[in-house]
Structures are given as C-alpha cells and as structure tokens.
Coordinates of C-alpha atoms and ligand atoms in Angstrom, one line a residue:
M1 CA 0.0 0.0 0.0
K2 CA 2.8 2.3 0.9
F3 CA 4.5 1.6 -2.4
R4 CA 1.3 2.3 -4.2
I5 CA 1.0 5.7 -2.6
E6 CA 4.6 6.5 -3.3
H7 CA 4.1 5.3 -6.9
C8 CA 1.1 7.5 -7.3
A9 CA 2.8 10.5 -5.8
L10 CA 5.7 10.0 -8.1
S11 CA 3.4 9.7 -11.1
L12 CA 1.6 12.8 -10.1
G13 CA 4.9 14.6 -9.7
L14 CA 6.0 13.6 -13.2
C15 CA 2.6 14.6 -14.6
V16 CA 2.8 18.0 -13.0
A17 CA 6.3 18.5 -14.4
S18 CA 5.5 17.3 -17.9
C19 CA 2.1 19.1 -18.0
A20 CA 3.8 22.3 -17.0
A21 CA 6.4 21.7 -19.8
L22 CA 3.6 21.0 -22.3
T23 CA 1.8 24.2 -21.2
R24 CA 4.9 26.2 -21.6
A25 CA 5.5 24.8 -25.1
Q26 CA 1.9 25.7 -26.0
D27 CA 2.3 29.1 -24.6
T28 CA 5.5 29.7 -26.5
T29 CA 3.9 28.5 -29.8
M30 CA 0.8 30.6 -29.2
N31 CA 2.9 33.7 -28.2
T32 CA 4.8 33.5 -31.4
L33 CA 1.6 33.2 -33.4
A34 CA 0.0 36.0 -31.4
E35 CA 2.9 38.3 -32.2
R36 CA 2.4 37.7 -35.9
Y37 CA -1.3 38.5 -35.5
V38 CA -0.5 41.8 -33.7
R39 CA 1.9 42.8 -36.5
L40 CA -0.7 42.1 -39.1
V41 CA -3.3 44.2 -37.3
L42 CA -0.8 47.1 -37.2
A43 CA -0.1 46.5 -40.9
V44 CA -3.8 46.7 -41.8
G45 CA -4.0 49.9 -39.7
Q46 CA -1.7 51.6 -42.4
Y47 CA -4.7 51.4 -44.8
D48 CA -7.6 52.0 -42.4
A49 CA -7.3 54.8 -39.9
D50 CA -10.2 53.5 -37.8
Y51 CA -8.9 49.9 -37.6
V52 CA -6.5 50.0 -34.7
D53 CA -8.6 51.2 -31.9
A54 CA -6.0 50.7 -29.2
Y55 CA -2.4 49.5 -29.2
Y56 CA -0.1 49.4 -26.2
G57 CA 2.4 46.6 -27.2
P58 CA 6.0 47.3 -28.1
P59 CA 6.2 50.7 -29.8
E60 CA 8.8 49.5 -32.3
W61 CA 6.3 47.0 -33.8
R62 CA 4.1 50.0 -34.7
T63 CA 7.1 51.9 -36.1
E64 CA 8.1 48.9 -38.1
A65 CA 4.5 48.6 -39.5
E66 CA 4.5 52.2 -40.5
A67 CA 8.0 52.1 -42.2
R68 CA 7.3 48.8 -44.0
K69 CA 3.7 49.5 -45.2
L70 CA 3.2 45.9 -46.3
P71 CA 1.0 45.7 -49.4
L72 CA -2.5 44.5 -48.7
T73 CA -2.0 41.4 -50.9
D74 CA 1.0 40.4 -48.7
I75 CA -1.0 41.0 -45.6
A76 CA -3.7 38.7 -47.0
S77 CA -1.3 35.9 -47.8
R78 CA 0.5 36.2 -44.4
A79 CA -2.8 36.1 -42.6
A80 CA -3.8 32.9 -44.5
T81 CA -0.5 31.3 -43.5
L82 CA -1.0 32.4 -39.9
A83 CA -4.5 31.0 -39.9
R84 CA -3.1 27.6 -40.9
D85 CA -0.4 27.8 -38.3
V86 CA -2.9 28.7 -35.5
A87 CA -5.1 25.7 -36.6
A88 CA -2.1 23.4 -36.3
A89 CA -1.0 24.7 -32.8
P90 CA -1.4 22.3 -29.9
A91 CA -4.6 22.4 -27.9
G92 CA -4.4 23.0 -24.1
D93 CA -6.6 23.6 -21.1
E94 CA -9.9 25.5 -21.4
M95 CA -8.4 29.0 -21.3
A96 CA -5.8 27.9 -23.9
Q97 CA -8.5 26.6 -26.2
L98 CA -10.5 29.8 -25.8
R99 CA -7.4 31.7 -26.7
R100 CA -6.8 29.7 -29.9
Q101 CA -10.5 30.0 -30.9
Y102 CA -10.5 33.7 -30.3
L103 CA -7.3 34.3 -32.2
T104 CA -8.6 32.1 -35.1
R105 CA -11.9 34.1 -35.3
Q106 CA -10.2 37.5 -34.9
L107 CA -7.9 36.6 -37.7
E108 CA -10.8 35.6 -39.9
A109 CA -12.3 39.1 -39.3
L110 CA -8.9 40.6 -40.2
R111 CA -8.9 38.7 -43.5
A112 CA -12.4 39.9 -44.2
R113 CA -11.5 43.5 -43.6
V114 CA -8.4 43.2 -45.8
S115 CA -10.7 41.7 -48.5
M116 CA -13.1 44.7 -48.2
L117 CA -10.1 47.1 -48.4
T118 CA -9.1 45.5 -51.7
G119 CA -12.6 46.0 -53.1
T120 CA -14.7 43.0 -52.1
K121 CA -18.3 44.1 -51.5
L122 CA -20.2 42.2 -48.8
R123 CA -23.9 42.5 -48.1
F124 CA -24.8 44.0 -44.7
D125 CA -25.5 40.7 -43.0
E126 CA -22.5 38.9 -44.6
E127 CA -20.3 41.8 -43.5
S128 CA -21.5 41.7 -39.8
K129 CA -21.1 38.0 -39.7
A130 CA -17.6 38.1 -41.1
L131 CA -16.4 41.0 -38.9
Y132 CA -18.5 40.6 -35.7
D133 CA -19.5 37.0 -35.7
A134 CA -23.2 37.8 -35.6
S135 CA -26.0 39.1 -37.8
A136 CA -29.0 41.2 -36.7
P137 CA -32.6 40.2 -37.2
T138 CA -34.5 42.0 -39.9
H139 CA -37.5 44.1 -39.3
T140 CA -40.2 45.8 -41.4
E141 CA -42.0 49.1 -40.8
A142 CA -44.9 47.2 -39.2
D143 CA -42.6 45.9 -36.4
F144 CA -42.3 49.4 -35.0
A145 CA -46.0 50.4 -35.4
D146 CA -47.1 49.3 -31.9
V147 CA -44.4 51.2 -30.1
L148 CA -44.9 54.3 -32.2
A149 CA -48.7 54.2 -31.4
Q150 CA -47.8 54.0 -27.7
L151 CA -45.6 57.0 -28.1
E152 CA -48.3 58.9 -29.9
S153 CA -50.5 58.6 -26.8
K154 CA -47.7 59.4 -24.4
L155 CA -46.8 62.6 -26.3
P156 CA -50.2 64.1 -27.3
G157 CA -50.5 67.3 -29.2
S158 CA -50.3 68.6 -32.8
G159 CA -47.5 68.2 -35.3
S160 CA -45.6 65.1 -36.2
L161 CA -44.5 62.6 -33.5
I162 CA -40.8 63.3 -34.0
D163 CA -41.5 67.1 -33.6
R164 CA -43.4 66.4 -30.4
Y165 CA -40.7 64.0 -29.1
D166 CA -38.1 66.6 -30.0
A167 CA -39.9 69.3 -28.1
F168 CA -40.5 67.0 -25.1
R169 CA -36.9 65.9 -25.1
G170 CA -35.7 69.5 -25.4
R171 CA -36.8 70.0 -21.7
F172 CA -34.1 67.6 -20.6
V173 CA -31.0 69.1 -22.2
I174 CA -27.9 69.5 -19.9
P175 CA -26.9 73.2 -20.3
R176 CA -23.3 73.3 -21.6
E177 CA -21.9 75.1 -18.5
R178 CA -23.2 72.2 -16.3
L179 CA -22.0 69.4 -18.5
E180 CA -18.8 68.7 -16.5
A181 CA -20.4 68.7 -13.1
V182 CA -23.2 66.4 -14.4
F183 CA -20.7 64.0 -16.0
K184 CA -18.5 64.0 -12.9
A185 CA -21.4 63.0 -10.7
A186 CA -22.5 60.3 -13.2
I187 CA -18.9 58.9 -13.4
D188 CA -18.6 58.9 -9.6
G189 CA -21.9 56.9 -9.4
C190 CA -20.9 54.4 -12.1
R191 CA -17.4 54.0 -10.6
S192 CA -18.5 53.4 -7.0
R193 CA -21.1 50.9 -8.0
T194 CA -18.6 49.0 -10.2
L195 CA -15.9 49.0 -7.5
Q196 CA -18.3 47.3 -5.1
H197 CA -18.2 44.2 -7.4
I198 CA -15.1 44.3 -9.6
T199 CA -11.5 44.8 -8.3
L200 CA -9.5 47.1 -10.5
P201 CA -5.7 47.5 -10.5
P202 CA -4.4 50.5 -8.6
G203 CA -3.7 53.6 -10.7
E204 CA -6.6 53.0 -13.2
S205 CA -8.1 56.3 -14.4
F206 CA -9.5 58.2 -17.3
S207 CA -9.7 61.7 -18.5
V208 CA -12.6 63.3 -20.3
E209 CA -12.4 65.7 -23.2
Y210 CA -15.2 67.6 -25.0
V211 CA -14.9 67.6 -28.8
T212 CA -16.8 68.5 -32.0
G213 CA -17.1 67.4 -35.6
K214 CA -17.5 63.6 -35.0
S215 CA -20.0 61.0 -36.2
W216 CA -20.2 59.4 -32.7
S217 CA -21.5 60.9 -29.5
G218 CA -18.8 59.4 -27.2
Y219 CA -15.6 57.5 -27.6
N220 CA -13.1 55.7 -25.3
W221 CA -9.6 55.7 -26.5
Y222 CA -7.8 53.2 -24.4
Q223 CA -4.2 54.2 -23.8
G224 CA -2.8 51.2 -22.0
N225 CA -1.3 51.3 -18.5
Y226 CA -4.9 51.2 -17.2
R227 CA -5.7 54.7 -18.6
S228 CA -8.4 55.8 -21.0
L229 CA -9.2 59.1 -22.8
I230 CA -12.9 59.5 -23.1
Q231 CA -14.2 62.1 -25.6
V232 CA -17.7 63.5 -25.5
N233 CA -19.0 65.1 -28.7
T234 CA -20.9 68.3 -28.1
D235 CA -22.0 68.9 -31.7
L236 CA -25.7 68.2 -30.7
P237 CA -27.5 68.9 -27.4
I238 CA -26.7 66.4 -24.7
Y239 CA -29.7 65.1 -22.8
V240 CA -29.6 64.2 -19.2
D241 CA -29.9 60.4 -19.8
R242 CA -26.6 60.5 -21.7
A243 CA -24.7 61.2 -18.5
I244 CA -25.2 57.8 -17.0
D245 CA -25.2 56.1 -20.4
L246 CA -21.9 57.6 -21.4
A247 CA -20.3 57.3 -18.0
C248 CA -21.2 53.6 -17.7
H249 CA -20.7 52.7 -21.4
E250 CA -17.3 54.5 -21.9
G251 CA -16.1 54.2 -18.3
Y252 CA -17.4 52.0 -15.5
P253 CA -18.2 49.1 -16.0
G254 CA -18.0 49.6 -19.8
H255 CA -15.0 50.1 -22.2
H256 CA -12.6 51.5 -19.6
V257 CA -13.1 48.5 -17.2
Y258 CA -13.2 46.0 -20.1
N259 CA -9.8 47.2 -21.5
V260 CA -8.3 47.5 -18.0
L261 CA -9.2 43.9 -17.2
L262 CA -8.0 42.6 -20.5
E263 CA -4.7 44.3 -20.0
K264 CA -4.4 43.1 -16.4
N265 CA -5.7 39.5 -16.7
L266 CA -4.7 38.5 -20.2
L267 CA -1.8 40.7 -21.3
R268 CA 0.1 41.2 -18.1
D269 CA -0.8 38.2 -16.0
R270 CA -0.8 35.6 -18.8
G271 CA 1.5 37.4 -21.4
W272 CA -1.1 37.1 -24.2
I273 CA 0.3 39.8 -26.5
E274 CA -2.6 39.7 -28.9
F275 CA -4.6 41.7 -26.3
S276 CA -2.2 44.6 -26.7
V277 CA -4.0 45.5 -29.8
Y278 CA -7.7 46.1 -30.4
P279 CA -8.8 45.9 -34.1
L280 CA -12.1 47.8 -34.2
F281 CA -13.7 45.8 -37.0
S282 CA -13.6 42.4 -35.2
P283 CA -15.7 40.2 -33.0
Q284 CA -14.1 41.8 -30.0
S285 CA -16.2 44.9 -30.7
L286 CA -19.5 43.0 -30.3
I287 CA -18.4 41.9 -26.8
A288 CA -17.0 45.4 -26.0
E289 CA -20.2 47.3 -27.1
G290 CA -22.6 44.7 -25.8
T291 CA -21.0 44.6 -22.4
A292 CA -20.7 48.4 -22.3
N293 CA -24.4 48.8 -23.0
Y294 CA -25.6 46.0 -20.8
G295 CA -23.3 47.3 -18.1
I296 CA -25.5 50.4 -17.8
E297 CA -28.3 48.3 -16.5
V298 CA -26.1 46.2 -14.3
A299 CA -24.7 49.3 -12.6
F300 CA -28.1 51.0 -12.5
P301 CA -31.1 48.8 -12.4
R302 CA -34.2 50.8 -13.4
A303 CA -35.4 51.8 -10.0
E304 CA -32.0 52.7 -8.7
R305 CA -31.3 54.7 -11.7
L306 CA -34.4 56.7 -11.4
E307 CA -33.6 57.4 -7.7
F308 CA -30.1 58.6 -8.7
E309 CA -31.3 60.7 -11.5
R310 CA -33.9 62.5 -9.3
R311 CA -31.5 62.9 -6.3
V312 CA -28.2 63.7 -8.1
L313 CA -28.2 64.3 -11.8
F314 CA -31.4 66.3 -12.4
P315 CA -30.5 68.8 -9.7
A316 CA -26.9 69.0 -11.1
A317 CA -28.3 69.7 -14.5
G318 CA -30.7 72.3 -13.2
L319 CA -33.7 70.2 -14.2
N320 CA -36.9 69.4 -12.3
P321 CA -36.6 66.0 -10.7
E322 CA -40.4 65.6 -10.7
N323 CA -40.2 65.0 -14.5
A324 CA -37.7 62.2 -14.3
A325 CA -40.2 59.3 -14.2
Q326 CA -42.1 60.5 -17.2
Y327 CA -38.9 61.1 -19.1
Y328 CA -37.6 57.6 -18.5
E329 CA -41.0 56.0 -19.4
V330 CA -40.8 57.7 -22.8
L331 CA -37.2 56.8 -23.3
A332 CA -37.9 53.1 -22.5
L333 CA -40.4 53.1 -25.3
V334 CA -38.0 54.8 -27.7
D335 CA -35.3 52.3 -26.9
K336 CA -37.6 49.6 -28.3
L337 CA -37.1 51.3 -31.7
S338 CA -33.4 50.7 -31.7
Y339 CA -33.5 48.0 -34.3
A340 CA -34.9 50.6 -36.7
G341 CA -31.3 51.9 -36.8
N342 CA -29.9 48.6 -37.9
E343 CA -32.6 48.4 -40.6
A344 CA -31.8 51.8 -42.0
A345 CA -28.1 50.8 -42.1
R346 CA -28.9 47.5 -43.8
R347 CA -31.1 49.0 -46.5
Y348 CA -28.7 51.9 -47.0
L349 CA -25.5 49.8 -47.2
D350 CA -27.2 47.2 -49.4
G351 CA -28.0 50.0 -51.8
K352 CA -31.7 49.8 -51.5
I353 CA -32.1 53.4 -50.2
D354 CA -29.9 56.5 -50.4
A355 CA -28.5 58.6 -47.6
K356 CA -31.6 60.9 -47.5
A357 CA -34.0 58.0 -47.3
A358 CA -31.8 56.4 -44.6
A359 CA -32.1 59.6 -42.5
D360 CA -35.9 59.6 -43.2
W361 CA -36.1 56.0 -41.9
L362 CA -34.2 56.8 -38.8
E363 CA -36.4 59.8 -38.2
K364 CA -39.7 58.0 -38.8
Y365 CA -39.1 54.6 -37.2
G366 CA -36.2 55.3 -34.8
L367 CA -37.4 58.8 -33.7
Y368 CA -34.0 60.4 -34.5
S369 CA -34.2 64.2 -34.8
R370 CA -33.1 65.3 -38.2
P371 CA -29.6 66.5 -37.2
R372 CA -29.1 63.3 -35.2
A373 CA -30.4 61.1 -38.1
E374 CA -27.9 62.9 -40.4
Q375 CA -25.1 62.3 -37.9
R376 CA -26.1 58.7 -37.7
V377 CA -25.9 58.3 -41.5
R378 CA -22.3 59.7 -41.3
F379 CA -21.6 57.1 -38.6
I380 CA -23.0 54.3 -40.9
D381 CA -20.8 55.6 -43.7
Q382 CA -17.7 55.4 -41.5
Y383 CA -18.4 52.3 -39.4
R384 CA -21.0 50.4 -41.5
S385 CA -22.4 47.2 -40.0
Y386 CA -20.7 48.0 -36.7
V387 CA -24.1 49.4 -35.7
I388 CA -25.3 46.0 -34.7
N389 CA -22.7 45.7 -31.9
Y390 CA -24.7 48.1 -29.7
N391 CA -28.2 46.7 -29.6
L392 CA -27.7 43.1 -30.8
G393 CA -24.5 43.0 -28.8
K394 CA -26.4 44.2 -25.7
N395 CA -29.2 41.7 -26.2
M396 CA -26.8 38.8 -26.7
V397 CA -24.7 39.7 -23.6
A398 CA -27.9 40.1 -21.5
A399 CA -29.3 36.7 -22.6
Y400 CA -26.0 35.0 -21.9
I401 CA -25.4 36.6 -18.5
E402 CA -29.0 36.2 -17.3
S403 CA -29.0 32.5 -18.4
R404 CA -26.1 31.8 -16.1
G405 CA -27.6 32.8 -12.7
P406 CA -28.7 35.7 -10.6
D407 CA -25.3 37.2 -9.9
R408 CA -25.1 39.5 -12.9
W409 CA -22.0 41.3 -11.6
A410 CA -20.0 38.1 -11.2
E411 CA -21.0 36.9 -14.7
F412 CA -20.3 40.3 -16.2
A413 CA -16.8 40.4 -14.7
R414 CA -16.1 36.9 -15.9
L415 CA -17.2 37.7 -19.4
I416 CA -15.0 40.8 -19.7
S417 CA -12.0 39.0 -18.3
S418 CA -11.9 36.1 -20.8
P419 CA -11.5 35.7 -24.5
R420 CA -15.0 34.9 -25.5
L421 CA -16.6 35.1 -29.0
P422 CA -20.0 36.4 -29.9
S423 CA -21.2 33.1 -31.4
S424 CA -20.2 31.3 -28.2
L425 CA -22.7 33.4 -26.2
T426 CA -25.6 31.7 -27.9
D427 CA -24.0 28.3 -28.3
A428 CA -25.8 25.8 -26.1
S429 CA -22.6 23.8 -25.6
R430 CA -20.6 26.8 -24.2
Ligands
LIG501 ZN1 -18.8 51.9 -27.2

C-alpha cells in the first residue's frame, strides 16, 4: 500500500512536471503566433485609420509597420498562412482553447476586412457575420407600429410625432456650462457601483475631453497602462440620460473597465500579447459594445437609476426631478425602436435606399431628430455594420449573463476577463 501511494505521488509529480512543460510549449507557440497577428493588425492599420482602436504593445512594432507598409496582398497571404499555423497549434486547457478559438476568429475578421479594403463588396449581414461573428434580425416598418402608437398617446399634441418628441426631449438638455459637473457626478456613481463588485488594479483612471465634428456621441480611446481618454461630442444637445449612459458605457463598468481587465488579466498576467491590440472591426467589438451597453443596466437597475437621476443628476443639470419618471418612461419606449437603426443601415449599405432615405427612416421609425439622423448616417458611412454591436450585442450579452444565474456582476466580470466570441454566447454547448 505504501508503495502504491509513493508510486502515485511519483506519477503525479511527473505529470505535473510534464504538464507544465507542455503548457509552456503551447504558450511559446501561441505567443509567437500572437505576435504575428499583432503585427498584421498594425499593418492593416496603415490602410484604415479606424482599424487599430488601441495599441499598447512594443512601440517598435508599430514603427516597423509604418515604415514597412506591407502591401494588402502580402497582408492577406501572411494572414492565410498564420491561420493555418494557428489551426495546427497544440490544444491545451480551457483557457488555452478559448485563446486559440479567439485568435482564429479575430484573424478571420482581419482577412475579411483586408478583402473589403481590396474591393470585395459584402452585403450587410455577410459583413457583420464576417467582422463581428453575428448578424442582426431583420424588421419591417410594421414591427415598429405598436411602439410608435404608444408614443403617440404618451406625447399628445399637434404636429408630427418626431417634432413632439423633440420638443419633449428639449426640456431635458444639460446646459453646456453644467456638463462637466453632471458627468462628474455620473462617473462617480458608475465607478463606485462598479468597485463594489469588480476589483480594478491601482492607478486606473481616465480623463474626459469635449470635442466637436465627430460622427459618434462618445468614444473611449484606451491608452494602455490602465488609462483611458474619453471624448464626448458636443455637436448636438446632450440630454440628461446621456450622463449615466456615457459614464457607464465608456467608463465603468464599460469600455474602460473592459480594457483594464483585458490588460491586467490576459496581457500582463498571462502574457497574451494579442490583447495589446484592439482591431475595431472584429468580433471583440460586439463583446465590447454589448457589455458596455448592458453594463449600464447592471450598474443602474431601473429603480436605482431613477432614484439617482432624481436625487443627483437632475439637480446637477438644473432640471426638475419631478419630471424624471415620465422622461424615462418615454425613453424606455424609444429604446424599443433601436433595431430601426440597424434596418436603416442594412437598407442603405445594401444599396436599397440612399442617404436621405436612410435619414428619413431613422427619423420616422427610430425617432431620431433630423440632425441626429444625419449624424447617424455619417456614422454608418464610417463604421458600416458596426451598428449591430450596440443593440444586438447588448441583447446577446444580456441573454448570456442572465441565463447563467442571478449574480449579474460576477458573470459580467467573468465575461469581460476572458476571450469569448459572440457566437459562443448563444452556443448551447458553451
Ligand atoms: Zn462603445
């Protein structure tokens, strides 16, 4: 018996040693492949100014990419070779397998983007599938009729529904001189709620800048080293609901926290260099936007949000807190029209309608004011099928997290700390 125990202990010792050696070999192989991937992402960035959303790996890799300016055809053939090499890499434990699947799919998206840059035209749904690993459901005008009818009765009066909604919403604009104070209060609220559930590394922080002349309303530029630059576009009036939306989405527990945790858990702790670069047109964006939008509800469930708006943000914006409940009732209905935005983009990018008709669609079925509809068409011109990442991404993330149990914060933190693909969120075998 004694012998058997010693024998087992010896076997276990050997196994631990050889498993560790195997893991190290897998890591070395994958790290080499990951470096090739990062260099290819940087190479694509030479042709597409929006492509590299964040990079905080070795600076000389970027300098080399700029100096070399690999032709797109070379990038395509190197990416094809890399895809074969990744497929041939040894499998490992669950995290190693997730890593390989993730790299494989990110690389497929890179190849699709390169193909688009060399002239390939994809239909809207083909493009979103190729780039973001998902495609949005289609809708007709009739799908929005019920919600529009409810809004008609919530916003009585003469004139068109969009004009009445615009006039109603105009009562909830944050005056320009109060913007910073309102955003600061919103950021503090989002951050303190997040920190109760997610541990962030010391030194994380972000700064906020106010900008104009952009197709988006807010943007997080992750700088690495646990820092973000968040830009808020003041081209159009900023309504009071945008304070929490932007603070949570761009900051806590949204993009800033997502990037911080990727840097901490995957890049620094595990040495997975592929997470030093974030290619915008890739499946990573569906997870990023989906978690950033769902994170608003995780940080501020409906009743808590209303209480915070009434007590803190409405007064900070100089607005009457008594109107908060009615405002959020109307906004909840308008939110149900969000897929009208995808539909406008699909029809416009598939060449079925022109830019003016797309703006008309957004105005009529999505209740965008005219300037906002025109801004959104410019966004669609620039980012194309990326639009699905916000609402479809949010719904996919919500369904995934809520199917896994009642602790939304724990599941949320787990999702944004691991390399998970959009299609795996809906995969029953996940
Ligand atoms: Zn975002």
